[in-house]
CSV table of C-alpha atoms and ligand atoms in Angstrom, one decimal:
chain,number,residue,atom,x,y,z
I,22,MET,CA,2.2,-10.0,36.2
I,23,GLN,CA,3.8,-7.2,34.2
I,24,VAL,CA,2.5,-6.3,30.8
I,25,ILE,CA,5.2,-4.7,28.8
I,26,GLU,CA,5.0,-3.2,25.3
I,27,ALA,CA,8.4,-1.7,24.7
I,28,VAL,CA,11.6,-3.6,24.0
I,29,GLN,CA,13.7,-1.3,26.2
I,30,GLY,CA,11.2,-1.6,29.1
I,31,LEU,CA,11.3,-5.4,28.9
I,32,ARG,CA,15.1,-5.4,28.8
I,33,ARG,CA,15.2,-3.1,31.9
I,34,HIS,CA,12.7,-5.3,33.7
I,35,LEU,CA,14.6,-8.5,33.0
I,36,VAL,CA,17.9,-7.2,34.3
I,37,ASP,CA,17.1,-8.0,37.9
I,38,LEU,CA,15.6,-11.4,37.0
I,39,ARG,CA,18.7,-12.7,35.1
I,40,GLN,CA,20.1,-14.5,38.1
I,41,ASP,CA,17.1,-16.9,37.7
I,42,SER,CA,16.4,-19.1,34.7
I,43,ILE,CA,14.0,-17.5,32.2
I,44,ALA,CA,11.6,-19.4,29.9
I,45,LEU,CA,10.0,-17.7,26.8
I,46,VAL,CA,6.7,-18.9,25.4
I,47,PRO,CA,6.4,-17.1,22.0
I,48,THR,CA,2.8,-16.9,20.8
I,49,MET,CA,0.5,-14.9,18.5
I,50,GLY,CA,-2.2,-14.7,21.1
I,51,CYS,CA,-5.7,-16.0,21.0
I,52,LEU,CA,-4.5,-18.3,23.7
I,53,HIS,CA,-6.2,-21.7,24.3
I,54,ALA,CA,-5.6,-24.9,26.3
I,55,GLY,CA,-2.7,-25.8,23.9
I,56,HIS,CA,-0.9,-22.5,24.9
I,57,VAL,CA,-1.7,-23.1,28.6
I,58,SER,CA,0.1,-26.4,28.4
I,59,LEU,CA,3.2,-24.6,27.0
I,60,ILE,CA,3.0,-22.1,29.8
I,61,ARG,CA,2.7,-24.8,32.4
I,62,LYS,CA,5.7,-26.6,31.0
I,63,ALA,CA,7.7,-23.4,31.0
I,64,LYS,CA,6.8,-22.9,34.6
I,65,ARG,CA,8.0,-26.4,35.5
I,66,LEU,CA,11.3,-25.8,33.8
I,67,ALA,CA,12.2,-22.2,34.7
I,68,ASP,CA,11.9,-19.6,37.5
I,69,VAL,CA,10.6,-16.8,35.4
I,70,VAL,CA,8.1,-17.2,32.5
I,71,VAL,CA,7.8,-14.6,29.8
I,72,VAL,CA,5.0,-15.0,27.3
I,73,SER,CA,5.1,-12.9,24.1
I,74,ILE,CA,2.1,-12.1,22.0
I,75,TYR,CA,2.9,-10.7,18.6
I,76,VAL,CA,1.1,-11.4,15.3
I,77,ASN,CA,4.1,-11.4,13.1
I,78,PRO,CA,3.3,-9.9,9.7
I,79,LEU,CA,6.5,-11.4,8.1
I,80,GLN,CA,5.2,-15.0,8.4
I,81,PHE,CA,1.9,-14.3,6.6
I,82,GLY,CA,1.9,-14.5,2.8
I,83,GLU,CA,-0.2,-12.5,0.5
I,84,GLY,CA,-3.8,-13.5,0.7
I,85,GLU,CA,-3.3,-15.2,4.1
I,86,ASP,CA,-5.2,-14.3,7.3
I,87,PHE,CA,-2.9,-11.6,8.9
I,88,GLU,CA,-5.7,-9.0,9.1
I,89,GLN,CA,-8.3,-11.5,10.2
I,90,TYR,CA,-6.1,-13.4,12.6
I,91,PRO,CA,-8.1,-13.5,15.9
I,92,ARG,CA,-6.8,-10.9,18.5
I,93,THR,CA,-8.2,-11.6,21.9
I,94,PHE,CA,-5.8,-9.6,24.1
I,95,GLU,CA,-8.0,-9.1,27.2
I,96,GLU,CA,-8.8,-12.8,27.4
I,97,ASP,CA,-5.1,-13.6,26.8
I,98,VAL,CA,-4.1,-11.4,29.8
I,99,ARG,CA,-6.6,-13.1,32.0
I,100,ILE,CA,-5.3,-16.6,31.0
I,101,CYS,CA,-1.7,-15.5,31.6
I,102,GLU,CA,-2.5,-14.0,34.9
I,103,ALA,CA,-4.4,-17.1,36.0
I,104,GLU,CA,-1.4,-19.3,34.9
I,105,GLY,CA,1.1,-17.3,37.0
I,106,VAL,CA,3.0,-15.8,34.0
I,107,ASP,CA,5.6,-13.3,35.2
I,108,VAL,CA,5.8,-11.0,32.2
I,109,LEU,CA,3.6,-10.6,29.2
I,110,PHE,CA,5.5,-9.0,26.3
I,111,HIS,CA,3.1,-7.4,23.8
I,112,PRO,CA,5.0,-5.2,21.3
I,113,HIS,CA,3.1,-3.2,18.7
I,114,ASN,CA,5.7,-3.7,16.0
I,115,LEU,CA,9.1,-5.3,16.0
I,116,TYR,CA,10.3,-4.2,12.5
I,117,ALA,CA,12.1,-1.1,11.4
I,118,ASP,CA,9.8,1.7,10.1
I,119,ASP,CA,11.1,1.3,6.6
I,120,GLY,CA,10.5,-2.5,6.6
I,121,ALA,CA,12.6,-5.6,7.3
I,122,LYS,CA,15.9,-5.2,5.5
I,123,ILE,CA,17.8,-8.0,7.3
I,124,THR,CA,16.0,-11.4,7.8
I,125,LEU,CA,17.0,-15.0,8.3
I,126,LYS,CA,16.5,-17.7,5.5
I,127,VAL,CA,15.6,-21.3,6.0
I,128,HIS,CA,17.1,-23.7,3.4
I,129,ASP,CA,15.6,-27.0,2.1
I,130,MET,CA,13.6,-27.8,5.3
I,131,ASP,CA,11.0,-25.2,4.2
I,132,CYS,CA,10.5,-26.7,0.7
I,133,VAL,CA,8.2,-29.5,2.0
I,134,LEU,CA,5.0,-29.8,4.0
I,135,CYS,CA,3.6,-26.4,4.9
I,136,GLY,CA,6.6,-24.6,3.5
I,137,ALA,CA,5.8,-25.8,0.0
I,138,SER,CA,2.7,-23.7,-0.2
I,139,ARG,CA,3.5,-21.0,2.4
I,140,VAL,CA,6.6,-19.6,0.6
I,141,GLY,CA,8.6,-17.4,3.0
I,142,HIS,CA,6.5,-18.4,6.0
I,143,PHE,CA,9.3,-20.1,7.9
I,144,ASP,CA,11.8,-17.3,7.0
I,145,GLY,CA,9.3,-15.0,8.8
I,146,VAL,CA,9.1,-17.4,11.8
I,147,VAL,CA,12.8,-17.8,12.3
I,148,THR,CA,13.4,-14.1,11.9
I,149,VAL,CA,10.9,-13.1,14.6
I,150,VAL,CA,11.8,-15.9,17.0
I,151,ASN,CA,15.5,-14.8,16.6
I,152,MET,CA,14.4,-11.2,17.4
I,153,LEU,CA,12.5,-12.5,20.5
I,154,PHE,CA,15.5,-14.5,21.6
I,155,ASN,CA,17.7,-11.4,21.3
I,156,ILE,CA,15.3,-9.3,23.3
I,157,VAL,CA,14.4,-11.7,26.1
I,158,GLN,CA,17.6,-13.8,26.1
I,159,PRO,CA,15.8,-16.8,27.6
I,160,ASN,CA,17.5,-19.9,28.8
I,161,LEU,CA,14.8,-22.0,27.1
I,162,ALA,CA,11.8,-21.5,24.9
I,163,VAL,CA,8.8,-23.7,24.6
I,164,PHE,CA,7.0,-24.4,21.3
I,165,GLY,CA,4.0,-26.7,20.6
I,166,GLU,CA,4.4,-30.0,18.6
I,167,LYS,CA,1.3,-29.1,16.7
I,168,ASP,CA,3.6,-27.0,14.5
I,169,TRP,CA,6.0,-29.8,14.1
I,170,GLN,CA,7.8,-28.4,11.1
I,171,GLN,CA,8.2,-25.1,12.8
I,172,LEU,CA,9.6,-26.8,15.9
I,173,THR,CA,12.1,-28.9,13.8
I,174,ILE,CA,13.3,-25.8,11.9
I,175,LEU,CA,13.7,-23.8,15.2
I,176,ARG,CA,15.8,-26.6,16.7
I,177,ARG,CA,17.9,-26.5,13.6
I,178,MET,CA,18.2,-22.7,13.8
I,179,VAL,CA,19.7,-22.8,17.4
I,180,ALA,CA,22.0,-25.6,16.5
I,181,ASP,CA,23.3,-24.1,13.2
I,182,LEU,CA,23.6,-20.6,14.6
I,183,HIS,CA,25.0,-21.7,18.0
I,184,MET,CA,22.3,-19.9,19.9
I,185,PRO,CA,22.5,-20.2,23.7
I,186,VAL,CA,18.9,-21.3,24.2
I,187,SER,CA,17.3,-24.7,24.6
I,188,ILE,CA,14.3,-25.4,22.5
I,189,VAL,CA,11.7,-27.5,24.3
I,190,GLY,CA,8.8,-29.2,22.5
I,191,SER,CA,5.4,-29.6,24.2
I,192,ALA,CA,2.8,-32.2,23.2
I,193,LEU,CA,-0.1,-31.3,20.9
I,194,ILE,CA,-3.3,-30.8,22.8
I,195,ARG,CA,-6.6,-32.2,21.3
I,196,GLU,CA,-10.2,-31.5,21.8
I,197,LYS,CA,-12.2,-34.5,23.3
I,198,ASP,CA,-13.2,-35.5,19.8
I,199,GLY,CA,-9.6,-35.5,18.5
I,200,LEU,CA,-9.4,-32.2,16.7
I,201,ALA,CA,-6.0,-30.6,17.3
I,202,MET,CA,-6.4,-27.3,19.2
I,203,SER,CA,-5.6,-24.2,17.1
I,204,SER,CA,-6.4,-20.5,17.3
I,205,ARG,CA,-7.9,-20.9,13.8
I,206,ASN,CA,-10.5,-23.5,15.0
I,207,ARG,CA,-12.7,-20.6,15.9
I,208,TYR,CA,-13.2,-19.8,12.2
I,209,LEU,CA,-15.0,-23.1,11.6
I,210,LYS,CA,-18.7,-23.2,11.1
I,211,ASP,CA,-20.6,-26.2,12.7
I,212,ASN,CA,-20.5,-28.4,9.6
I,213,GLU,CA,-16.8,-27.5,9.0
I,214,ARG,CA,-16.0,-28.4,12.6
I,215,GLN,CA,-17.4,-31.9,11.8
I,216,GLN,CA,-15.4,-32.2,8.6
I,217,ALA,CA,-12.2,-31.1,10.4
I,218,LEU,CA,-12.4,-34.4,12.4
I,219,PHE,CA,-11.3,-36.2,9.2
I,220,LEU,CA,-7.8,-34.9,9.8
I,221,SER,CA,-7.1,-36.7,13.1
I,222,GLN,CA,-9.2,-39.7,12.0
I,223,VAL,CA,-7.1,-40.3,8.9
I,224,LEU,CA,-3.9,-40.1,10.9
I,225,ARG,CA,-5.3,-42.7,13.4
I,226,LEU,CA,-6.3,-44.9,10.5
I,227,MET,CA,-2.8,-44.7,9.1
I,228,GLN,CA,-1.3,-45.6,12.5
I,229,GLN,CA,-3.5,-48.7,12.6
I,230,LEU,CA,-2.3,-49.7,9.1
I,231,ALA,CA,1.3,-49.3,10.2
I,232,LEU,CA,0.7,-51.6,13.2
I,233,GLN,CA,-0.8,-54.2,10.7
I,234,GLY,CA,2.6,-54.1,8.9
I,235,LYS,CA,1.6,-52.3,5.7
I,236,THR,CA,4.2,-50.5,3.6
I,237,ASN,CA,4.3,-46.7,3.9
I,238,LYS,CA,3.1,-46.4,0.2
I,239,HIS,CA,0.1,-48.5,1.0
I,240,ILE,CA,-0.6,-46.5,4.1
I,241,LEU,CA,-0.4,-43.2,2.3
I,242,ASP,CA,-2.6,-44.4,-0.6
I,243,LEU,CA,-5.3,-45.6,1.8
I,244,GLY,CA,-5.1,-42.4,3.8
I,245,LEU,CA,-5.5,-40.3,0.6
I,246,LYS,CA,-8.5,-42.4,-0.5
I,247,TYR,CA,-10.1,-41.9,3.0
I,248,LEU,CA,-9.6,-38.1,2.7
I,249,ALA,CA,-11.1,-38.1,-0.8
I,250,LYS,CA,-14.4,-39.1,0.7
I,251,SER,CA,-14.4,-36.1,3.0
I,252,HIS,CA,-14.7,-33.4,0.3
I,253,ILE,CA,-12.1,-31.3,2.1
I,254,GLN,CA,-9.4,-29.5,0.2
I,255,VAL,CA,-6.3,-31.6,1.1
I,256,GLU,CA,-3.0,-29.7,0.7
I,257,TYR,CA,-0.8,-32.6,1.7
I,258,LEU,CA,-0.8,-36.0,3.5
I,259,ASP,CA,2.7,-37.3,4.1
I,260,ILE,CA,4.9,-39.6,6.1
I,261,ARG,CA,8.3,-38.1,6.8
I,262,HIS,CA,11.3,-38.6,9.1
I,263,GLU,CA,10.5,-36.6,12.3
I,264,HIS,CA,13.8,-34.7,12.4
I,265,SER,CA,15.1,-34.4,8.8
I,266,LEU,CA,11.6,-34.1,7.3
I,267,LEU,CA,12.9,-36.3,4.5
I,268,PRO,CA,10.5,-38.8,2.9
I,269,SER,CA,10.0,-42.1,4.8
I,270,MET,CA,11.6,-45.4,3.8
I,271,ARG,CA,9.6,-48.4,2.5
I,272,MET,CA,8.4,-49.8,5.8
I,273,PRO,CA,7.2,-47.8,8.9
I,274,LEU,CA,10.0,-46.8,11.4
I,275,THR,CA,9.6,-45.4,14.9
I,276,THR,CA,11.2,-42.2,13.6
I,277,ASP,CA,8.4,-41.7,11.0
I,278,ARG,CA,5.8,-39.0,11.5
I,279,LEU,CA,2.4,-38.4,9.8
I,280,PHE,CA,1.6,-34.9,8.5
I,281,VAL,CA,-1.6,-33.5,7.1
I,282,ALA,CA,-2.8,-30.0,6.0
I,283,ALA,CA,-6.2,-29.2,4.5
I,284,THR,CA,-8.5,-26.2,4.0
I,285,ILE,CA,-12.0,-26.5,5.3
I,286,GLY,CA,-14.2,-23.7,4.2
I,287,GLN,CA,-11.8,-20.8,4.4
I,288,THR,CA,-9.7,-22.3,7.3
I,289,ARG,CA,-6.4,-24.0,6.8
I,290,LEU,CA,-5.7,-26.6,9.5
I,291,ILE,CA,-2.7,-28.9,10.2
I,292,ASP,CA,-2.2,-32.0,12.3
I,293,ASN,CA,0.6,-34.6,12.9
I,294,MET,CA,1.2,-37.8,14.8
I,295,PRO,CA,3.9,-40.4,15.2
I,296,LEU,CA,3.3,-43.2,12.7
I,297,LEU,CA,4.1,-45.8,15.3
I,298,GLU,CA,2.6,-44.6,18.6
I,299,ASN,CA,3.7,-45.9,22.0
I,300,LEU,CA,6.5,-48.0,20.5
I,301,GLU,CA,10.0,-47.6,21.9
I,302,LYS,CA,12.2,-45.4,19.6
I,303,VAL,CA,14.9,-47.1,17.6
I,304,GLU,CA,16.9,-44.3,15.9
B,430,PAF,O1,3.7,-20.7,16.5
B,430,PAF,C1,3.4,-19.4,16.6
B,430,PAF,O2,2.5,-19.0,17.2
B,430,PAF,C2,4.3,-18.5,15.8
B,430,PAF,O3,4.7,-19.1,14.6
B,430,PAF,C3,5.5,-18.0,16.6
B,430,PAF,C4,6.4,-19.1,17.0
B,430,PAF,C5,5.0,-17.3,17.9
B,430,PAF,C6,6.3,-17.0,15.8
B,430,PAF,O4,5.5,-15.9,15.4
């Protein structure tokens, strides 16, 4: 595996590999089993796998955890090597010395769910992913479904901007007890780790209510009541169309998705699930 820090160095290295298909797995490091599943999917779909590790300052707002974001580079290298990654791209900085003067802007899709509280976050994400696409020029890029809103926005970015890259989603990976895997889980103290289970539990409860034929309003009301018992700071609990992210209709549809975000102690966590699991899709 080649570890490359410079954009020019990466470009030179990839010249000879361009006759093969290239998959990019963009990450911010602190790799866990969720990332490993992205890498494995990339390996199944392409000849060459490039993983990028870059904690992108532009997607962190004021007061967010950019400085504290866990950086575990040596362990990340070990994981990438064990998974047969071809190139690990680890730039120190991707922005001009005098700051980012040209960036991309997301419209509407960033006013809901995580975007409502993390103003500018998705602009930072699309800007850096666009940079990574320009640098690596991959045939495809793999992103986790855990960040469903991010995945949806990135799909829309390549469609709207006619970018020659396929966006591939990869299923969210959970701990045995249901907690969605996240680099931020390592911030949780023991009691907070227990409280965090409320997130997947409430989504499962809402799935059961949908199967019982309840209306989406009823499902949401009961979900919120359940979370109120948990004493965690709920940012949102919502049912939205999985692609447009628009509010759901009156009754559950197979295109509906459940979304939750909450802060537990100092740690902000998110989760999502289809409202009607394992039912055939009717668009
Ligand atoms: O999902 C992430 O880890 C980041 O948002 C990404 C896509 C690597 C962009 O910085």
